[in-house]
mmCIF file of C-alpha atoms and ligand atoms in Angstrom:
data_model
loop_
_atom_site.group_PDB
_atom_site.id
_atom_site.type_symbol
_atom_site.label_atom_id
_atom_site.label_comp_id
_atom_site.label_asym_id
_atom_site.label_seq_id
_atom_site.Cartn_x
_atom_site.Cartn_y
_atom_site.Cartn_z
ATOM 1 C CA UNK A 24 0.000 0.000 0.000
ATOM 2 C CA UNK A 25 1.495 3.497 -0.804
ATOM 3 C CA UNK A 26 0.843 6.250 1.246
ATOM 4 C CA UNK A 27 0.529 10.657 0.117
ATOM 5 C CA UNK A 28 0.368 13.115 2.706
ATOM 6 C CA UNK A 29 -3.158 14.674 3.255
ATOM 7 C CA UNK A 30 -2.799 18.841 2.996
ATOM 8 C CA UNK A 31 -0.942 20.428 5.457
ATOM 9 C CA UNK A 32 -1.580 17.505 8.520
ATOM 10 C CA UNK A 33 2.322 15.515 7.474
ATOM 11 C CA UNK A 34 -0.628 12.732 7.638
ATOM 12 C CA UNK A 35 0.374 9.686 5.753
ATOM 13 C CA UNK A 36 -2.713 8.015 4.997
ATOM 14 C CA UNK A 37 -3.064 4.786 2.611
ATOM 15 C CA UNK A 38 -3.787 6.007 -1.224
ATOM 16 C CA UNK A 39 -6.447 3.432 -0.764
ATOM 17 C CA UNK A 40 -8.674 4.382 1.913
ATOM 18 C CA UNK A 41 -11.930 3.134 3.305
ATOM 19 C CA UNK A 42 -15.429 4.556 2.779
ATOM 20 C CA UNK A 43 -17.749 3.588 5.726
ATOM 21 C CA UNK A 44 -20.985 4.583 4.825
ATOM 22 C CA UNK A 45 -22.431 1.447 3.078
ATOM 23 C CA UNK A 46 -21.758 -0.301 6.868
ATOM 24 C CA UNK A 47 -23.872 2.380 8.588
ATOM 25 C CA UNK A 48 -27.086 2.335 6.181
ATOM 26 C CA UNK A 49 -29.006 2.969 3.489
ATOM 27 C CA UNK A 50 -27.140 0.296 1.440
ATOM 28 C CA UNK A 51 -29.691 -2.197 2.182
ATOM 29 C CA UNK A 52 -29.255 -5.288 4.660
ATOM 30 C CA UNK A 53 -25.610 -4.727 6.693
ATOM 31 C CA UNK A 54 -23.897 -7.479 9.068
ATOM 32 C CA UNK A 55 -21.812 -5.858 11.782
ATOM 33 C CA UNK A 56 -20.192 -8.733 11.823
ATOM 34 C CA UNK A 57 -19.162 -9.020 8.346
ATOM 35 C CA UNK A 58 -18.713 -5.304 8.356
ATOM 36 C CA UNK A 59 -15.800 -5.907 11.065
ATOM 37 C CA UNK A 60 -14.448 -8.815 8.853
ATOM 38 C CA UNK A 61 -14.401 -6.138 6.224
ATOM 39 C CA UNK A 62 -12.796 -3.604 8.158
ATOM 40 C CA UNK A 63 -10.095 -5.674 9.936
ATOM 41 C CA UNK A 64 -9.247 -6.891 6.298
ATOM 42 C CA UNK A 65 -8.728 -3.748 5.173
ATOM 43 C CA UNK A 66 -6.499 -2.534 8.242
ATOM 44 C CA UNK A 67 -4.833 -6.211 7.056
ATOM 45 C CA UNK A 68 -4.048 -4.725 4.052
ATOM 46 C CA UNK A 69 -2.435 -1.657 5.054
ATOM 47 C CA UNK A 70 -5.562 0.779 4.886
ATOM 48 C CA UNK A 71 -5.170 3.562 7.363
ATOM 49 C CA UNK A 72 -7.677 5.881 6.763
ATOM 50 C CA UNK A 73 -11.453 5.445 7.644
ATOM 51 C CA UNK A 74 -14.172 7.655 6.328
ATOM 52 C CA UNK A 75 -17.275 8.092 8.319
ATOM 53 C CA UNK A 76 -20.348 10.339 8.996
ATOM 54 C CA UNK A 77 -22.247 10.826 12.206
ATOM 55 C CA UNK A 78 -25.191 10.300 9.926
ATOM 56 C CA UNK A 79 -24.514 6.899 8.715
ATOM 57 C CA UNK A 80 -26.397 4.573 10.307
ATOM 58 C CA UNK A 81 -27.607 7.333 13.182
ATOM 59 C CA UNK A 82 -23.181 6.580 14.218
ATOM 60 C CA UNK A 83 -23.381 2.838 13.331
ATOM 61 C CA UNK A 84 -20.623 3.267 11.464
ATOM 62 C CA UNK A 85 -18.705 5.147 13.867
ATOM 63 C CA UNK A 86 -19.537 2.810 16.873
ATOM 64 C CA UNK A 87 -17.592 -0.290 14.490
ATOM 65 C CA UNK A 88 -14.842 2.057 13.714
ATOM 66 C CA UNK A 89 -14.786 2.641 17.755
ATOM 67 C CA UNK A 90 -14.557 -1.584 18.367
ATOM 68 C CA UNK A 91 -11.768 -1.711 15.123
ATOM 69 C CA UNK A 92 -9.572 0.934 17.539
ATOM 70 C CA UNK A 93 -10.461 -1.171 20.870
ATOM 71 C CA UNK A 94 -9.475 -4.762 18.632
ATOM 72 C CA UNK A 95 -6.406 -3.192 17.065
ATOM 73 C CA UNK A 96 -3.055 -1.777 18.052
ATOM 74 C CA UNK A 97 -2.193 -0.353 14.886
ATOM 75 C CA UNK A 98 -2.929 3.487 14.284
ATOM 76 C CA UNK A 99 -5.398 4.694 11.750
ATOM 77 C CA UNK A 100 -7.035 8.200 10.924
ATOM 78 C CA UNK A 101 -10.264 8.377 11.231
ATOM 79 C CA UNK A 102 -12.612 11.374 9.097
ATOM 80 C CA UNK A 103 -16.173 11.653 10.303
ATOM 81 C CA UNK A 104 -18.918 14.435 8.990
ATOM 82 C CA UNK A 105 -20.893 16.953 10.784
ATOM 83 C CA UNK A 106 -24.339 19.363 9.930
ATOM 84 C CA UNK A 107 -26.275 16.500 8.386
ATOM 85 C CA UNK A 108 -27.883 16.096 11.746
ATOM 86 C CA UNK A 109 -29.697 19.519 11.275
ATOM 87 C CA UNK A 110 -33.351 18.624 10.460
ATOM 88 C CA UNK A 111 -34.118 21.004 8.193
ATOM 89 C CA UNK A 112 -30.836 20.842 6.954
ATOM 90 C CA UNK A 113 -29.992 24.647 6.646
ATOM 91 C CA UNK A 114 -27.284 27.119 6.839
ATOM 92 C CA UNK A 115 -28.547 28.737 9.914
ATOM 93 C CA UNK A 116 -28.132 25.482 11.721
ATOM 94 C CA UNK A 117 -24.174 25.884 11.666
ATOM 95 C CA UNK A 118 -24.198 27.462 14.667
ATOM 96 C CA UNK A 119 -21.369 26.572 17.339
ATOM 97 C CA UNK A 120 -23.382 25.197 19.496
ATOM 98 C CA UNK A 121 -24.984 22.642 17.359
ATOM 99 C CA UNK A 122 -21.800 22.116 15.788
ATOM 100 C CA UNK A 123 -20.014 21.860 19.235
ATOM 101 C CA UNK A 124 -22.828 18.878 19.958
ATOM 102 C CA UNK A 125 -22.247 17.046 16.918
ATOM 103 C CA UNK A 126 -18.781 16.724 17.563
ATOM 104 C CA UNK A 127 -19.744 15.746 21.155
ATOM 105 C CA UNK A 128 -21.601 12.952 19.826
ATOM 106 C CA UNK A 129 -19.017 11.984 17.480
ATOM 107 C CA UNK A 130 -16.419 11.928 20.220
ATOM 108 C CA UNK A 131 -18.462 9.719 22.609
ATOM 109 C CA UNK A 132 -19.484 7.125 19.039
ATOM 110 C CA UNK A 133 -15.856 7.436 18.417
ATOM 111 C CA UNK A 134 -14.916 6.592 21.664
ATOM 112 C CA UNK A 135 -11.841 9.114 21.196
ATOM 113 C CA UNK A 136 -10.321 11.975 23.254
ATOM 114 C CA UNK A 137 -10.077 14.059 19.828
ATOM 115 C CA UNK A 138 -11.838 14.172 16.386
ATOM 116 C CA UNK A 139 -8.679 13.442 13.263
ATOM 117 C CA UNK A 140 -10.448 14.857 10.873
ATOM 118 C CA UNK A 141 -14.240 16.234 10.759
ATOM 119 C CA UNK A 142 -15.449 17.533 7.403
ATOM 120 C CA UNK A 143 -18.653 19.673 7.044
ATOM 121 C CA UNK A 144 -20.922 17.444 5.214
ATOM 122 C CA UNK A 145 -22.347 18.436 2.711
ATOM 123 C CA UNK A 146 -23.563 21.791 3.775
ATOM 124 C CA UNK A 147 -25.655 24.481 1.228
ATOM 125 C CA UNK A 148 -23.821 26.753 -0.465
ATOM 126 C CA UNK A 149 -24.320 29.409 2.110
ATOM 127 C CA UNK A 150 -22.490 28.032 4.584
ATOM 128 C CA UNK A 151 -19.508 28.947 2.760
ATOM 129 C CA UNK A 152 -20.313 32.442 3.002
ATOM 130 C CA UNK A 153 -20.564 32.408 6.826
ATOM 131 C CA UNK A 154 -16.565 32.866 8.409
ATOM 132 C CA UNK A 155 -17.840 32.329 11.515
ATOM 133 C CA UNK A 156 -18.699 28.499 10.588
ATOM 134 C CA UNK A 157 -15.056 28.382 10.227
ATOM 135 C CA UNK A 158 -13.602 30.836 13.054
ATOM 136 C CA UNK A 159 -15.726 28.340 15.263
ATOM 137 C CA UNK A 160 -14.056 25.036 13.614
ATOM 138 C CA UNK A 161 -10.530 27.027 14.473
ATOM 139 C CA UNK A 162 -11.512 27.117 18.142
ATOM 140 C CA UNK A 163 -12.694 23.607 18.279
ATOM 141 C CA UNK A 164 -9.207 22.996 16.606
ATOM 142 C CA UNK A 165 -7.952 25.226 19.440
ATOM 143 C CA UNK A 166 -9.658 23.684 21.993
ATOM 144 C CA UNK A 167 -8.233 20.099 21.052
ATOM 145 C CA UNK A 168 -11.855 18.615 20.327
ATOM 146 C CA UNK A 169 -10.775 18.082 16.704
ATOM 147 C CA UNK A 170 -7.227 17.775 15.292
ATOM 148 C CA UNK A 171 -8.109 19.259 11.786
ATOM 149 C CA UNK A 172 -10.978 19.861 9.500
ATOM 150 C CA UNK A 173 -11.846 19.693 6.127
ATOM 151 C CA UNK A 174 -15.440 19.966 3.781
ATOM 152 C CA UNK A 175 -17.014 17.910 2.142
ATOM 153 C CA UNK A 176 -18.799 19.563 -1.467
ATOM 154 C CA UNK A 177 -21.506 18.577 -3.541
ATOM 155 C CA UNK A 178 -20.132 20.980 -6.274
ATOM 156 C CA UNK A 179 -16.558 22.412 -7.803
ATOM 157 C CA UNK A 180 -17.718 26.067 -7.224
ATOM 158 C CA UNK A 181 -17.956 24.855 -3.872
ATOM 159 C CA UNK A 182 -15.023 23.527 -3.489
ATOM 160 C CA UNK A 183 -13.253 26.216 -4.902
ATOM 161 C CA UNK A 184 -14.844 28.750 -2.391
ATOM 162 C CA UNK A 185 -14.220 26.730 0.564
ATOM 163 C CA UNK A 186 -10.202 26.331 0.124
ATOM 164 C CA UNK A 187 -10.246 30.068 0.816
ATOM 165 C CA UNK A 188 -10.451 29.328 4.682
ATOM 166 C CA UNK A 189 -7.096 28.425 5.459
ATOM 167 C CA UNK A 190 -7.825 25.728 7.983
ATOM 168 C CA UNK A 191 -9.496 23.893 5.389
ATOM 169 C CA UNK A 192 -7.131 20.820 5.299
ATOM 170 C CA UNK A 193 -9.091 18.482 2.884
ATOM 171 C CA UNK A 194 -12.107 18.589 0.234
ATOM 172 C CA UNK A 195 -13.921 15.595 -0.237
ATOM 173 C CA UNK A 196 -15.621 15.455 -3.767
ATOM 174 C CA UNK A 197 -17.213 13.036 -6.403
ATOM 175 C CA UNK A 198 -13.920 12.425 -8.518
ATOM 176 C CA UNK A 199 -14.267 9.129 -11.188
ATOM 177 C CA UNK A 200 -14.565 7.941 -14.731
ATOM 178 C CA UNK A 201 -17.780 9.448 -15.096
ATOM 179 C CA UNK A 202 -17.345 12.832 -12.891
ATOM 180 C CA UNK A 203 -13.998 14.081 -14.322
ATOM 181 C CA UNK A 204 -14.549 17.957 -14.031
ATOM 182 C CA UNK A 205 -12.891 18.493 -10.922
ATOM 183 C CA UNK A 206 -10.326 17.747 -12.553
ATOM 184 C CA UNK A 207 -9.848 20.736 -14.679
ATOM 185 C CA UNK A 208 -9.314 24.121 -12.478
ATOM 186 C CA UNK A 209 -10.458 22.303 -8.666
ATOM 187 C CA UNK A 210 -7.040 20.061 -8.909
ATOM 188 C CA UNK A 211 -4.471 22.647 -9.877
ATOM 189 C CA UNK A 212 -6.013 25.215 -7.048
ATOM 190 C CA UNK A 213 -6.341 22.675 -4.739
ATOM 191 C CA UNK A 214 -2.370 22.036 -5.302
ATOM 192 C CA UNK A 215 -1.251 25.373 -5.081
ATOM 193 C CA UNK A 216 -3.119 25.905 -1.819
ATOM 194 C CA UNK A 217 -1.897 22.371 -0.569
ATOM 195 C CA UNK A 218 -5.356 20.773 0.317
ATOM 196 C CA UNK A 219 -5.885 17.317 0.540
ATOM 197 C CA UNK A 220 -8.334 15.707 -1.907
ATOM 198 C CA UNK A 221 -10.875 12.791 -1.097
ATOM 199 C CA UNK A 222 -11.961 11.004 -3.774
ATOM 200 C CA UNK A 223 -15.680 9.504 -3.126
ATOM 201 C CA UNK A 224 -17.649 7.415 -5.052
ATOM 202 C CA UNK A 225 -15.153 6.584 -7.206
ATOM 203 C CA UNK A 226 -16.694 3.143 -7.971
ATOM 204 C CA UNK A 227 -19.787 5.047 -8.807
ATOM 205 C CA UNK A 228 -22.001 3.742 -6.474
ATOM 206 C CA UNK A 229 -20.691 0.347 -7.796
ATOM 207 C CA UNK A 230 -21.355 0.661 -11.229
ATOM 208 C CA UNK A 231 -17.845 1.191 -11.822
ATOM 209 C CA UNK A 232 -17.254 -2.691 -11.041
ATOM 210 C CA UNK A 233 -18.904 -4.205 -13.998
ATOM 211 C CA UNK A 234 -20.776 -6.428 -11.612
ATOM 212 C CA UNK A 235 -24.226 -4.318 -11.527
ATOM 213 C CA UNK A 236 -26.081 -4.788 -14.543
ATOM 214 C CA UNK A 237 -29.724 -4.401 -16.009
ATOM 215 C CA UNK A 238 -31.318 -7.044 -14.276
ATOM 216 C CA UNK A 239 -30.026 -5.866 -10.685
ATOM 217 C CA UNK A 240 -32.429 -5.129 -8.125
ATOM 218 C CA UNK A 241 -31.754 -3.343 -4.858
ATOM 219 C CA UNK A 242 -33.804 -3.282 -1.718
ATOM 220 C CA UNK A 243 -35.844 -0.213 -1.070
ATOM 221 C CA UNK A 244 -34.037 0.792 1.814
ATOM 222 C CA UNK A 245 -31.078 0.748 -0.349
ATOM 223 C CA UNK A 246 -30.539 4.172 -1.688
ATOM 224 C CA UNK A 247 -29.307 3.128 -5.166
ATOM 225 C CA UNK A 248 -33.393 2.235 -5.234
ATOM 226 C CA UNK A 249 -34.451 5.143 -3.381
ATOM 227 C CA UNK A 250 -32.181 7.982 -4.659
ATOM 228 C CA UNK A 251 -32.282 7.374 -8.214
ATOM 229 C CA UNK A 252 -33.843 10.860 -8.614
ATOM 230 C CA UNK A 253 -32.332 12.646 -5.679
ATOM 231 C CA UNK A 254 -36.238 12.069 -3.814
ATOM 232 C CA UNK A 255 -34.039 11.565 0.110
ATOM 233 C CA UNK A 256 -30.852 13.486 -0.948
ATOM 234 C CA UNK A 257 -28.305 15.236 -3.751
ATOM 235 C CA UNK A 258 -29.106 12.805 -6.778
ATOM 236 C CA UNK A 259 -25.153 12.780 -7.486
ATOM 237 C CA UNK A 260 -24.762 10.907 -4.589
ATOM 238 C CA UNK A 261 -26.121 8.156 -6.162
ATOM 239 C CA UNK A 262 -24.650 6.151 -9.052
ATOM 240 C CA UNK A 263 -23.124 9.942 -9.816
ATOM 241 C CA UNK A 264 -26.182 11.197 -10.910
ATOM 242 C CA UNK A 265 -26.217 9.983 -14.173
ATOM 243 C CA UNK A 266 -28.690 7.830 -15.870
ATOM 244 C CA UNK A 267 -28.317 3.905 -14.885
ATOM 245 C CA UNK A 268 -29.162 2.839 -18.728
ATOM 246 C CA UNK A 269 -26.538 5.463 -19.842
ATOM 247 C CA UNK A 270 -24.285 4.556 -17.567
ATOM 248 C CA UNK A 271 -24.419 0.778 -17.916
ATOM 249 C CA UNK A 272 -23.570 1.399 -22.022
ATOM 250 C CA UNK A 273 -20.665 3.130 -20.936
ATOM 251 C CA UNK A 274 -18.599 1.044 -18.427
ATOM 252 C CA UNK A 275 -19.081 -1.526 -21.398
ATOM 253 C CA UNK A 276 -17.681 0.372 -23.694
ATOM 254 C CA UNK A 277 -14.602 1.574 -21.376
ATOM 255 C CA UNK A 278 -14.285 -2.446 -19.860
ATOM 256 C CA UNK A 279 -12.262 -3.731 -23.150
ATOM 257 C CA UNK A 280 -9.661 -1.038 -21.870
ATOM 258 C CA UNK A 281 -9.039 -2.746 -18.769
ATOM 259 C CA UNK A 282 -5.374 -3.818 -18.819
ATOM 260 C CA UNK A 283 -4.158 -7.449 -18.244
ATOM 261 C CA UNK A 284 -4.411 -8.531 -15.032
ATOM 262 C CA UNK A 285 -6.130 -6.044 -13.649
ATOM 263 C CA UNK A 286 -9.809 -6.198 -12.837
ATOM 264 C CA UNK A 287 -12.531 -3.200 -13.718
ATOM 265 C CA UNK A 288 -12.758 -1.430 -10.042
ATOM 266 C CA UNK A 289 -9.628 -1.806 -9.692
ATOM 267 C CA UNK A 290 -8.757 0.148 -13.220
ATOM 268 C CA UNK A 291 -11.723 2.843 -12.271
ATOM 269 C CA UNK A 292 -9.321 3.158 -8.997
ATOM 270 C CA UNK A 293 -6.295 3.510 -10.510
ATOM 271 C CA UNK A 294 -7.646 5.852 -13.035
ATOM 272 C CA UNK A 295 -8.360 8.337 -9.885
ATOM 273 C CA UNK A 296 -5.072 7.799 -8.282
ATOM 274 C CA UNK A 297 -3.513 8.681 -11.552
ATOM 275 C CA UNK A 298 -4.582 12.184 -10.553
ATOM 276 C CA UNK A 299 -1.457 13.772 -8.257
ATOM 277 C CA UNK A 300 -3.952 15.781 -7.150
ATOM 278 C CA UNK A 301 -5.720 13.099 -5.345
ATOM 279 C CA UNK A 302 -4.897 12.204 -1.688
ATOM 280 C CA UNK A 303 -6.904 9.206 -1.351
ATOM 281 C CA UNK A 304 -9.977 7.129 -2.758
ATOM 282 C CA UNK A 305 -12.497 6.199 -0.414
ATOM 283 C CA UNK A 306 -14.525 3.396 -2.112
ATOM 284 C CA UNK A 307 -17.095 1.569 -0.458
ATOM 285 C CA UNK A 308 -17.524 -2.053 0.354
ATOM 286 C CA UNK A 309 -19.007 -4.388 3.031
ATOM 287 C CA UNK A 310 -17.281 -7.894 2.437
ATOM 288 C CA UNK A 311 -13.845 -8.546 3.084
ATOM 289 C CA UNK A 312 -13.092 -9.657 -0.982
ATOM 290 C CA UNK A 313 -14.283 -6.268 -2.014
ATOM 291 C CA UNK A 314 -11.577 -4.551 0.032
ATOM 292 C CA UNK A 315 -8.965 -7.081 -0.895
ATOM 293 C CA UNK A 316 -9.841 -5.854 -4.838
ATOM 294 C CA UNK A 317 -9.948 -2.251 -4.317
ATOM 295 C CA UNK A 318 -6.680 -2.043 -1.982
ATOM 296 C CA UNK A 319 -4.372 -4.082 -4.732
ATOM 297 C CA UNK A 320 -5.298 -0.861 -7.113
ATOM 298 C CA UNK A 321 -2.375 0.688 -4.929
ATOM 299 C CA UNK A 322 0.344 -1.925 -6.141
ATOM 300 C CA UNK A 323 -0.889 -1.481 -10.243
ATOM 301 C CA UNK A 324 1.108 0.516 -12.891
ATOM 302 C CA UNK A 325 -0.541 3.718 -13.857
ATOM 303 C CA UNK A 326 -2.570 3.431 -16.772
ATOM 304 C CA UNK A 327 -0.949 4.313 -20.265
ATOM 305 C CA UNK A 328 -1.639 7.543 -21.668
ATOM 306 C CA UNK A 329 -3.511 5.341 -24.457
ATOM 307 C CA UNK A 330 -5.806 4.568 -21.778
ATOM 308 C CA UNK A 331 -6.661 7.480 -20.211
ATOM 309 C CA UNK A 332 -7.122 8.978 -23.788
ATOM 310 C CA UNK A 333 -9.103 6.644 -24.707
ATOM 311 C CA UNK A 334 -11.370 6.697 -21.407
ATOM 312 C CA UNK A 335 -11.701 10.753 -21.795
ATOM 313 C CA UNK A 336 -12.678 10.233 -25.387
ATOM 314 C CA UNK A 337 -15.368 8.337 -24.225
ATOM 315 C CA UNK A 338 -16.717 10.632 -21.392
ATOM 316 C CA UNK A 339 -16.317 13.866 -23.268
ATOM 317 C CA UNK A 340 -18.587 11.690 -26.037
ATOM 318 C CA UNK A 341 -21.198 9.784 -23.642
ATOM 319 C CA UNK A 342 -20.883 11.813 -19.969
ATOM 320 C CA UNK A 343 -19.981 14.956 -20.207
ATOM 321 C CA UNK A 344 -23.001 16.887 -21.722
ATOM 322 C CA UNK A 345 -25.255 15.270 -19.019
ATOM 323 C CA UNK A 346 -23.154 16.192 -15.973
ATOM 324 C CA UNK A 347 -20.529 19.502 -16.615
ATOM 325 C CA UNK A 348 -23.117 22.128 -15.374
ATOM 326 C CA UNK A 349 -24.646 19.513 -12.499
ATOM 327 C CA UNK A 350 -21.943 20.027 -10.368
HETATM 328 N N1 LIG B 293 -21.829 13.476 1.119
HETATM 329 C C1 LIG B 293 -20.747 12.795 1.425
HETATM 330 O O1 LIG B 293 -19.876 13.300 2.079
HETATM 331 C C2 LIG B 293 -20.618 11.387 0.931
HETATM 332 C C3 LIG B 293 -21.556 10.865 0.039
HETATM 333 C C4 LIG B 293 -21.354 9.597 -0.467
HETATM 334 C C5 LIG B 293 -20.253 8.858 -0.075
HETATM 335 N N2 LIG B 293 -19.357 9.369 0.817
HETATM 336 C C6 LIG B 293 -18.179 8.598 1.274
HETATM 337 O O2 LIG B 293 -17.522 8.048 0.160
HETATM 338 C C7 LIG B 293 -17.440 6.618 0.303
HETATM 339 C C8 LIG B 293 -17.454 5.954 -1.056
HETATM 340 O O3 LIG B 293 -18.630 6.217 -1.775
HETATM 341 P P1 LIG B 293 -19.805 5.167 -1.921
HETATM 342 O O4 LIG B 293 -19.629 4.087 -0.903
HETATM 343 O O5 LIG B 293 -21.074 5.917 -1.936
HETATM 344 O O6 LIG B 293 -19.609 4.614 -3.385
HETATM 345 P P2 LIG B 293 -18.498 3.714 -4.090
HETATM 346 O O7 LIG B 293 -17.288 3.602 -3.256
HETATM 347 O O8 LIG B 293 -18.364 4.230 -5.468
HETATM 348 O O9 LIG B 293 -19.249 2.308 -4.199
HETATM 349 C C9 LIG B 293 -19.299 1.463 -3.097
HETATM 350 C C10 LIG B 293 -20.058 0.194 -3.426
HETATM 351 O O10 LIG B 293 -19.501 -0.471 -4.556
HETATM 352 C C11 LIG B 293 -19.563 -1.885 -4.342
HETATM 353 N N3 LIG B 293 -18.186 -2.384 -4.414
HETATM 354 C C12 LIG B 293 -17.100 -1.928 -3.731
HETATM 355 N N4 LIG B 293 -16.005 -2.602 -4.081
HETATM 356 C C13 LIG B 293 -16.380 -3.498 -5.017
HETATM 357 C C14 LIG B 293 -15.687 -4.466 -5.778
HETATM 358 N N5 LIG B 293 -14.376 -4.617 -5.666
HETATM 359 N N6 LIG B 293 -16.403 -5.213 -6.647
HETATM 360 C C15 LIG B 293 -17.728 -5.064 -6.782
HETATM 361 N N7 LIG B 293 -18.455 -4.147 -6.098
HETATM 362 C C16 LIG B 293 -17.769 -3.380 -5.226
HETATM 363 C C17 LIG B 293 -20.203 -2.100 -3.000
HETATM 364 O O11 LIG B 293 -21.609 -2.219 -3.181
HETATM 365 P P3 LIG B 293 -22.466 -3.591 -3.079
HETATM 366 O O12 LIG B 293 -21.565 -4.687 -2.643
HETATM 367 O O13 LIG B 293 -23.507 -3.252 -2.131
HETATM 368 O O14 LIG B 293 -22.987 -3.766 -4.457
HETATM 369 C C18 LIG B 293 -19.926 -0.801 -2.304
HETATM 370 O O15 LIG B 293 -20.817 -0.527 -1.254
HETATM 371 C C19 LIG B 293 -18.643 6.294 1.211
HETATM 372 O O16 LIG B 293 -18.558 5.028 1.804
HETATM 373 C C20 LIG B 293 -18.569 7.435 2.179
HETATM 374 O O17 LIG B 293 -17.564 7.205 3.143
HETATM 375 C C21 LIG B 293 -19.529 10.629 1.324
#
């Protein structure tokens, strides 16, 4: 497993990471016990870094990250998410005080003394016109309730906006195959101003993997059922917000490109860590053989500059119309 440093922390976390939502919820039926196969495989395997949410699961997720630290002697970082709590879900509800009890809640889930890495999740596009969200994530930094903190976007612009607070460490963002327009000016500011990037979903809810196909069916508390048109949350958070038909047509036409050896998520992977840019990919998974896949994308080659032509030929032809001025 290689390792890149995340912003300014002198963090060095895995390349391949670990996305923790799908063992919280909304991903249909979950098995904590599976789920702590899963994530004792993928400390196994050299993953160090754990993303998380109080959200997911109501802190199910956090509470089995929590038992990993009590089973485990080795160190890992751990990013969890705060503001999602707020019901509404508005930019007047960043206050410090509710953001002061959310990391409260975190810290007790988390079972820890201090918060690595808490990343506003999500928030409208307000919220990064309010300083004072920020001036009061300095003091918690100050205060030693949370090491560092970081956003998580659901668009570029916001992105963008948000690495103008200086204690923004990391941005969290849809990077992949089929969401390539961070990319273009995000990256190269992001560099400059030495912020750490998160890629998520960059299996694409799964798509990515080749093993989802027409016939699939998902339960309905699975959100790849549920969110197909953004009716419970951003629609981009689900299978990238692009059409499934569409979709499916194109990982078949990018799978022939998948070099010997090397399996379809695992190229998708690799096709994000190709990016300097990138800190980290945070895919998904809740079974111990789909962390085994995804970590090995560490150890692959880069792809050839054949491929990655060839793969932006066929997202500027078949993606790019449908999702440049989404997010
Ligand atoms: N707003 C936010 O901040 C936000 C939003 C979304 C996600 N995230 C974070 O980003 C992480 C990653 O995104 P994501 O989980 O939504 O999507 P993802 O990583 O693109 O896809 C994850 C899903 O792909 C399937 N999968 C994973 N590895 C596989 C493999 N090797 N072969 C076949 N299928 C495989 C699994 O689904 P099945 O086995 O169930 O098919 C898994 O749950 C999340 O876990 C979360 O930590 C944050």
């Amino acid at each position: 497993m290689r390792h890149r440093t995340l912003g300014r922390t002198g963090w060095d976390v895995s390349e391949v990471g670990f996305g923790a939502w799908a063992i919280g919820g909304s991903w249909g039926k979950v098995d904590d016990a599976e789920s702590m196969a899963t994530l004792h495989r993928a400390l196994d395997l050299g993953v160090n870094f754990f993303d998380t949410a109080d959200v997911y699961g109501d802190g199910r997720s956090e509470r089995l990250i929590a038992r990993l630290r009590r089973e485990r002697r080795e160190p890992f970082f751990v990013a969890t998410k705060a503001g999602r709590r707020l019901d509404p879900h508005r930019a007047e509800g960043y206050t410090r005080g509710n953001l002061e009890a959310f990391i409260e809640r975190s810290l007790r889930n988390l079972e820890a003394e201090a918060l690595d890495l808490v990343q506003l999740h999500c928030p409208p596009v307000d919220v990064y016109y309010r300083p004072e969200v920020f001036a009061a994530l300095d003091d918690l930094v100050k205060a030693g309730k949370i090491r560092h903190y970081g956003v998580s976007v659901e668009r570029v612009e916001e992105a963008l906006k948000a690495i103008e607070y200086p204690g923004v460490q990391s941005v969290q963002i849809v990077f992949n195959i089929v969401r390539q327009r961070p990319a273009e000016l995000f990256f190269a500011e992001a560099l400059r101003r030495r912020v750490g990037i998160l890629a998520r979903l960059p299996l694409s809810s799964g798509l990515l993997t080749g093993t989802i196909t027409t016939t699939s069916q998902f339960a309905a508390d699975d959100h790849r059922a549920f969110n197909r048109e953004g009716q419970a949350f951003d629609k981009g958070e689900t299978f990238s917000g692009i059409d499934f038909d569409t979709q499916l047509r194109f990982v078949r036409a990018i799978a022939p490109l998948t070099p010997e050896g090397v399996t379809l998520p695992q190229m998708a992977l690799r096709w994000i860590l190709d990016s300097p840019a990138v800190t980290a990919v945070i895919p998904g998974g809740r079974r111990p053989a789909q962390i085994e896949e995804n970590a090995a994308a560490s150890e692959i080659p880069p792809l050839s500059a054949s491929v990655h032509e060839q793969i932006g030929a066929c997202y500027r032809r078949d993606i790019d119309p449908l999702v440049r001025h989404l997010w």
